[in-house]
């Protein structure tokens, strides 16, 4: 039996699935499958232009399709940074040539993401999904305020990676029990929530629509909960890893290193609460591939970032839905509808993925279509296997039989 989850009534693509089956385009042997609307990840790094050795738009979008995603938003920490008409055009050409799914670029808030001068926001606005300097925080208050004022006029969201450089002190994992026990330098939670608090003041002043990237700390959840209660135009995301892992899971391996870091158990629990009470709007992977060499240097010296597109759904389904913490419908709100609504990304006809939710899979990074292989979930046994993904009705991923 085919079961459709998460579609609005008039959108259930039963006819399309039946037609594909009749044509023999889908594996007919699979009877018990579940069909979801295409997932939408508002925070990925596809690394082009500039860093094709880490990922390409082709490999990143293939990984997304294998994870059930049909729409992603790409962060602008690229070379060149999409901060002007010409620089954005370079990325747009690569997307046109290589992408298997819908790829929506962000434009940078500041030139070169250097925090010194605003990008040409007017030229970028019609072609980007929002403005972000992801990878770093906007340090100067007056720069963020100026960006918010312009973004407000242009009707675009400011999408903030919140990180106060004054508080980093060379840290690279959470400033908590694990760091102390193992002699590592810690990143304090205030480096994240302090800048969120600053930005919320600026939102009160400017009325700009504001989205916070990858929140990881309990104080961040509290700040956003309060801002929403006040009626501010604010939303946020967290990543699957912050919901199912914390510093107690750390190992001395680069695949456990990302920014922000895995924090304490109380933080993870606060994030789960935020998911359940609607404070957190979206789950985004922050898919951040690097080369094997860049991730081989332990916690201290590896690059920040893990891949996430090919494991997100099975991890969340197995660790949150099956134990009864989160309903499947609520998970689909977080992966499909909330991000689409907030960022104005439509679900096109024929954007869907087909899953065997009974299949057990073992996460094997060698099978990833992403060029990045660093994941804290390697070796995990999970439930849920993506059988096929369609984007605008075209098969963009099909699992080997
Ligand atoms: Zn970031």
Coordinates of C-alpha atoms and ligand atoms in Angstrom, one line a residue:
X1 CA 0.0 0.0 0.0
X2 CA 1.2 3.5 -0.7
X3 CA 0.6 6.0 2.1
X4 CA 0.8 9.7 1.6
X5 CA 1.9 11.8 4.5
X6 CA 2.1 15.6 4.8
X7 CA 0.4 16.6 1.6
X8 CA -2.4 19.1 1.6
X9 CA -5.6 17.3 0.4
X10 CA -5.7 18.6 -3.1
X11 CA -2.0 17.9 -3.7
X12 CA -1.8 14.1 -3.1
X13 CA 0.1 12.8 -6.1
X14 CA -1.5 9.4 -6.3
X15 CA -2.1 9.6 -10.0
X16 CA 1.5 10.5 -10.7
X17 CA 2.8 7.5 -8.6
X18 CA 0.4 5.1 -10.3
X19 CA 1.4 6.4 -13.7
X20 CA 5.1 5.9 -13.0
X21 CA 4.4 2.4 -11.7
X22 CA 2.4 1.6 -14.8
X23 CA 5.3 2.8 -17.0
X24 CA 7.7 0.6 -14.9
X25 CA 9.7 3.7 -13.9
X26 CA 9.5 2.9 -10.2
X27 CA 10.6 -0.3 -8.6
X28 CA 7.3 -2.3 -8.7
X29 CA 8.5 -4.7 -6.1
X30 CA 8.0 -2.1 -3.3
X31 CA 4.4 -2.3 -2.1
X32 CA 4.6 -0.8 1.3
X33 CA 5.9 2.7 0.7
X34 CA 5.4 6.2 2.1
X35 CA 5.3 9.3 0.0
X36 CA 6.3 12.7 1.4
X37 CA 6.3 16.2 -0.2
X38 CA 9.8 17.2 -1.1
X39 CA 11.8 18.3 1.9
X40 CA 13.2 21.9 1.9
X41 CA 16.6 22.6 3.6
X42 CA 17.2 26.4 4.0
X43 CA 20.8 25.9 5.1
X44 CA 23.3 24.0 2.9
X45 CA 26.8 24.6 1.6
X46 CA 27.3 23.4 -2.0
X47 CA 30.8 25.0 -2.2
X48 CA 30.6 26.3 -5.8
X49 CA 32.0 28.5 -7.1
X50 CA 35.4 28.3 -5.4
X51 CA 35.7 25.0 -3.5
X52 CA 34.7 22.2 -5.9
X53 CA 37.1 19.8 -4.2
X54 CA 34.7 19.8 -1.2
X55 CA 31.4 19.6 -3.1
X56 CA 29.9 20.6 -6.4
X57 CA 26.4 21.7 -7.1
X58 CA 26.0 18.4 -9.0
X59 CA 27.2 16.3 -6.1
X60 CA 25.4 18.3 -3.4
X61 CA 22.1 18.2 -5.2
X62 CA 22.5 14.5 -5.8
X63 CA 23.0 14.0 -2.0
X64 CA 20.0 16.2 -1.4
X65 CA 17.9 14.1 -3.7
X66 CA 19.1 10.9 -2.0
X67 CA 17.9 12.4 1.3
X68 CA 14.4 13.3 0.0
X69 CA 15.1 17.0 -0.6
X70 CA 13.8 18.8 -3.7
X71 CA 14.6 22.3 -2.6
X72 CA 17.7 23.8 -0.8
X73 CA 19.1 27.2 -0.1
X74 CA 22.8 27.6 -0.5
X75 CA 25.0 29.7 1.8
X76 CA 27.2 32.4 0.2
X77 CA 30.6 31.6 1.8
X78 CA 32.0 31.0 -1.7
X79 CA 34.7 32.4 -4.0
X80 CA 33.6 34.7 -5.4
X81 CA 31.1 35.5 -2.7
X82 CA 27.7 36.3 -4.3
X83 CA 27.7 40.0 -3.1
X84 CA 27.1 41.6 -6.5
X85 CA 25.2 41.1 -9.7
X86 CA 28.2 39.6 -11.5
X87 CA 29.3 37.4 -8.7
X88 CA 25.9 36.0 -8.2
X89 CA 25.6 35.3 -12.0
X90 CA 28.6 33.0 -11.7
X91 CA 26.8 30.8 -9.2
X92 CA 23.5 31.0 -11.1
X93 CA 25.2 29.6 -14.2
X94 CA 26.6 26.6 -12.2
X95 CA 23.2 26.0 -10.7
X96 CA 21.6 26.0 -14.1
X97 CA 24.1 23.6 -15.5
X98 CA 24.4 21.1 -12.7
X99 CA 21.5 21.1 -10.3
X100 CA 19.2 18.2 -10.1
X101 CA 16.8 19.9 -7.7
X102 CA 15.6 23.4 -7.0
X103 CA 18.5 25.4 -5.6
X104 CA 17.9 28.9 -4.2
X105 CA 21.1 31.0 -3.5
X106 CA 21.5 33.4 -0.6
X107 CA 23.1 36.7 -1.3
X108 CA 25.8 38.0 1.1
X109 CA 25.0 40.7 3.6
X110 CA 28.4 42.3 3.3
X111 CA 31.0 42.5 0.5
X112 CA 33.2 39.3 0.7
X113 CA 31.4 38.5 4.0
X114 CA 34.0 40.8 5.5
X115 CA 31.5 42.8 7.6
X116 CA 32.9 46.1 6.3
X117 CA 30.6 47.3 3.6
X118 CA 27.1 46.2 2.6
X119 CA 26.7 44.1 -0.6
X120 CA 24.7 45.4 -3.5
X121 CA 21.5 44.2 -1.8
X122 CA 19.2 46.0 -4.3
X123 CA 20.8 44.1 -7.3
X124 CA 20.7 40.8 -5.5
X125 CA 17.2 41.0 -3.9
X126 CA 15.1 39.8 -6.9
X127 CA 17.3 36.7 -7.4
X128 CA 18.1 35.5 -3.8
X129 CA 16.1 33.8 -1.1
X130 CA 17.5 36.1 1.6
X131 CA 20.7 37.7 2.9
X132 CA 23.2 35.9 5.0
X133 CA 26.9 36.1 6.0
X134 CA 26.8 32.5 7.1
X135 CA 30.1 31.1 8.3
X136 CA 30.6 34.2 10.5
X137 CA 28.6 36.7 12.5
X138 CA 28.1 40.3 11.5
X139 CA 30.3 41.9 14.2
X140 CA 29.4 45.6 14.0
X141 CA 26.0 46.6 15.3
X142 CA 25.6 49.5 12.9
X143 CA 26.4 47.2 9.9
X144 CA 23.7 44.8 11.0
X145 CA 21.2 47.6 11.6
X146 CA 21.9 49.1 8.1
X147 CA 21.5 45.6 6.5
X148 CA 18.2 45.1 8.4
X149 CA 16.8 48.5 7.2
X150 CA 17.6 47.7 3.6
X151 CA 16.4 44.1 3.8
X152 CA 13.1 45.4 5.3
X153 CA 12.5 47.8 2.3
X154 CA 13.4 45.0 -0.1
X155 CA 11.1 42.5 1.6
X156 CA 13.9 40.0 2.2
X157 CA 14.9 38.1 5.4
X158 CA 18.1 38.6 7.2
X159 CA 19.4 35.1 7.9
X160 CA 21.9 35.3 10.7
X161 CA 24.8 33.1 11.7
X162 CA 25.2 34.5 15.2
X163 CA 28.7 34.4 16.6
X164 CA 30.5 37.1 18.6
X165 CA 34.2 36.9 17.7
X166 CA 35.2 38.6 20.9
X167 CA 34.0 35.5 22.9
X168 CA 35.6 32.8 20.8
X169 CA 39.1 32.7 22.4
X170 CA 40.3 30.0 20.0
X171 CA 37.6 27.5 21.0
X172 CA 36.4 24.7 18.8
X173 CA 34.0 22.5 20.9
X174 CA 31.5 23.5 23.5
X175 CA 32.9 25.1 26.6
X176 CA 31.6 22.3 28.9
X177 CA 32.3 19.1 30.8
X178 CA 34.0 17.3 27.8
X179 CA 36.3 20.2 26.9
X180 CA 37.4 20.5 30.6
X181 CA 37.9 16.8 31.0
X182 CA 39.9 16.4 27.8
X183 CA 41.9 19.7 27.8
X184 CA 40.2 21.3 24.8
X185 CA 39.4 25.0 24.3
X186 CA 35.7 25.8 24.5
X187 CA 33.3 28.0 22.7
X188 CA 30.9 29.5 25.2
X189 CA 27.1 29.6 24.5
X190 CA 27.1 33.4 24.9
X191 CA 29.0 33.8 21.7
X192 CA 25.8 32.6 20.0
X193 CA 23.0 34.0 22.2
X194 CA 24.7 37.3 22.9
X195 CA 24.5 38.1 19.2
X196 CA 21.0 36.9 18.9
X197 CA 20.0 39.2 21.8
X198 CA 21.8 42.1 20.0
X199 CA 20.0 41.3 16.7
X200 CA 16.6 41.0 18.4
X201 CA 17.1 44.6 19.7
X202 CA 17.7 45.6 16.1
X203 CA 14.6 43.8 14.9
X204 CA 12.6 45.7 17.4
X205 CA 14.1 48.9 16.0
X206 CA 13.9 48.2 12.3
X207 CA 10.9 45.7 11.9
X208 CA 13.1 43.5 9.6
X209 CA 12.1 39.9 9.1
X210 CA 14.8 37.8 10.8
X211 CA 15.8 34.2 10.8
X212 CA 18.5 32.7 13.1
X213 CA 20.6 29.9 11.7
X214 CA 21.5 26.7 13.5
X215 CA 20.6 27.5 17.1
X216 CA 22.4 25.2 19.6
X217 CA 22.1 26.8 23.1
X218 CA 19.2 26.8 25.6
X219 CA 19.5 30.6 26.0
X220 CA 19.0 31.0 22.3
X221 CA 15.7 29.0 22.5
X222 CA 14.5 31.2 25.4
X223 CA 15.4 34.5 23.6
X224 CA 13.5 33.4 20.4
X225 CA 10.5 32.1 22.4
X226 CA 10.2 35.5 24.1
X227 CA 10.7 37.5 20.8
X228 CA 7.9 35.5 19.2
X229 CA 5.6 36.1 22.2
X230 CA 6.3 39.8 21.7
X231 CA 5.1 39.4 18.1
X232 CA 8.5 40.1 16.4
X233 CA 8.9 38.8 12.8
X234 CA 11.4 36.1 13.9
X235 CA 12.0 32.5 13.1
X236 CA 14.9 30.0 13.6
X237 CA 16.3 26.6 12.7
X238 CA 18.3 23.9 14.4
X239 CA 20.1 20.9 13.0
X240 CA 19.4 17.1 13.4
X241 CA 22.7 16.7 15.2
X242 CA 21.8 19.2 17.9
X243 CA 18.6 17.3 18.6
X244 CA 20.0 13.8 19.0
X245 CA 23.6 14.4 20.1
X246 CA 25.4 16.4 22.8
X247 CA 28.9 16.8 24.3
X248 CA 28.5 13.4 25.9
X249 CA 28.7 11.8 22.4
X250 CA 31.9 13.6 21.4
X251 CA 34.9 11.6 20.2
X252 CA 38.3 12.7 19.3
X253 CA 37.5 12.8 15.6
X254 CA 36.9 15.6 13.2
X255 CA 33.5 14.2 12.2
X256 CA 32.2 15.5 15.6
X257 CA 33.3 19.0 14.9
X258 CA 30.9 21.7 13.7
X259 CA 30.1 25.3 14.4
X260 CA 28.2 25.9 16.6
X261 CA 29.4 22.9 18.5
X262 CA 27.4 20.0 20.2
X263 CA 26.5 21.5 23.5
X264 CA 25.3 20.2 26.9
X265 CA 22.5 17.8 27.6
X266 CA 20.3 20.7 28.9
X267 CA 20.8 22.5 25.6
X268 CA 19.7 19.5 23.6
X269 CA 16.6 19.1 25.8
X270 CA 15.8 22.8 25.4
X271 CA 16.0 22.5 21.7
X272 CA 13.6 19.5 21.8
X273 CA 11.2 21.6 23.8
X274 CA 11.6 24.4 21.3
X275 CA 10.7 22.0 18.5
X276 CA 7.6 20.8 20.4
X277 CA 6.3 24.2 21.3
X278 CA 6.8 25.9 17.9
X279 CA 9.7 28.2 19.0
X280 CA 11.9 26.4 16.4
X281 CA 10.4 26.6 12.9
X282 CA 12.7 24.5 10.7
X283 CA 15.2 21.7 10.9
X284 CA 18.0 22.5 8.5
X285 CA 21.1 20.3 8.1
X286 CA 23.9 22.9 7.7
X287 CA 25.3 20.3 5.2
X288 CA 28.9 21.5 5.2
X289 CA 31.2 19.1 3.3
X290 CA 35.0 19.2 3.5
X291 CA 37.7 17.0 2.1
X292 CA 38.8 13.9 4.0
X293 CA 42.2 15.5 4.7
X294 CA 40.5 18.6 6.2
X295 CA 38.4 16.5 8.5
X296 CA 41.3 14.1 9.6
X297 CA 42.9 16.3 12.2
X298 CA 40.9 15.6 15.3
X299 CA 38.7 18.0 17.2
X300 CA 41.3 20.8 17.5
X301 CA 42.6 21.1 13.9
X302 CA 39.9 19.7 11.6
X303 CA 37.7 22.1 9.6
X304 CA 34.3 22.9 11.1
X305 CA 31.3 21.2 9.5
X306 CA 29.6 17.9 8.8
X307 CA 27.4 16.6 6.0
X308 CA 23.8 16.0 6.7
X309 CA 21.5 15.8 3.7
X310 CA 21.6 12.0 3.3
X311 CA 21.0 11.1 7.0
X312 CA 18.6 13.8 8.2
X313 CA 15.3 12.1 7.7
X314 CA 16.3 8.6 8.9
X315 CA 18.0 10.1 12.0
X316 CA 15.0 12.2 12.9
X317 CA 12.5 9.5 12.1
X318 CA 14.4 6.8 14.1
X319 CA 15.4 8.9 17.1
X320 CA 12.4 11.3 17.5
X321 CA 9.4 9.8 15.7
X322 CA 9.6 6.1 16.5
X323 CA 10.1 6.7 20.2
X324 CA 7.1 9.0 20.2
X325 CA 8.8 12.3 20.9
X326 CA 7.6 13.9 17.7
X327 CA 4.8 13.0 15.4
X328 CA 5.6 12.3 11.7
X329 CA 3.2 15.1 10.7
X330 CA 5.0 17.5 13.0
X331 CA 8.4 16.4 11.6
X332 CA 7.1 17.0 8.0
X333 CA 6.0 20.6 9.1
X334 CA 9.6 21.2 10.2
X335 CA 11.2 19.6 7.0
X336 CA 8.7 20.7 4.4
X337 CA 6.1 23.3 5.2
X338 CA 7.5 25.8 7.7
X339 CA 10.7 26.4 5.7
X340 CA 8.7 26.8 2.5
X341 CA 6.2 29.2 4.1
X342 CA 8.9 31.3 5.8
X343 CA 11.1 31.6 2.7
X344 CA 8.4 31.7 0.0
X345 CA 9.6 28.4 -1.6
X346 CA 6.7 26.7 -3.4
X347 CA 6.2 22.9 -3.5
X348 CA 6.1 22.3 -7.3
X349 CA 3.9 19.6 -8.7
X350 CA 5.8 16.3 -8.6
X351 CA 8.2 17.4 -5.8
X352 CA 8.2 14.3 -3.6
X353 CA 10.2 11.4 -2.2
X354 CA 9.2 7.8 -1.7
X355 CA 10.4 5.8 1.4
X356 CA 10.4 2.4 2.8
X357 CA 10.0 3.3 6.5
X358 CA 10.4 -0.4 7.6
X359 CA 13.8 -0.8 6.0
X360 CA 16.7 -0.8 8.3
X361 CA 19.9 0.9 7.0
X362 CA 23.4 1.3 8.4
X363 CA 24.9 4.7 7.7
X364 CA 27.9 4.1 5.5
X365 CA 29.6 7.3 4.4
X366 CA 31.3 5.5 1.5
X367 CA 27.8 5.3 -0.1
X368 CA 27.1 9.0 0.2
X369 CA 26.6 10.9 -3.1
X370 CA 28.1 14.0 -1.3
X371 CA 31.8 14.4 -1.7
X372 CA 31.9 15.0 2.0
X373 CA 32.0 11.9 4.2
X374 CA 32.3 13.4 7.7
X375 CA 29.3 12.5 9.8
X376 CA 28.8 11.7 13.5
X377 CA 26.2 9.2 12.5
X378 CA 28.6 6.8 10.7
X379 CA 27.7 3.2 11.6
X380 CA 24.3 4.1 13.1
X381 CA 21.5 1.6 12.4
X382 CA 18.5 3.6 11.3
X383 CA 15.0 3.0 10.0
X384 CA 13.9 4.6 6.7
X385 CA 15.3 4.2 3.3
X386 CA 14.7 6.6 0.4
X387 CA 13.6 4.6 -2.6
X388 CA 13.2 7.5 -5.1
X389 CA 13.0 11.2 -5.2
X390 CA 11.1 13.2 -7.9
X391 CA 11.7 16.9 -8.6
X392 CA 9.0 18.5 -10.8
X393 CA 7.9 15.0 -11.7
X394 CA 11.3 13.9 -12.9
X395 CA 13.2 11.0 -11.2
X396 CA 16.3 12.6 -9.7
X397 CA 17.2 9.8 -7.3
X398 CA 16.5 6.1 -7.4
X399 CA 18.0 3.6 -4.9
X400 CA 19.9 0.7 -6.3
X401 CA 17.7 -2.4 -6.0
Ligands
LIG1 ZN1 26.5 29.1 10.1

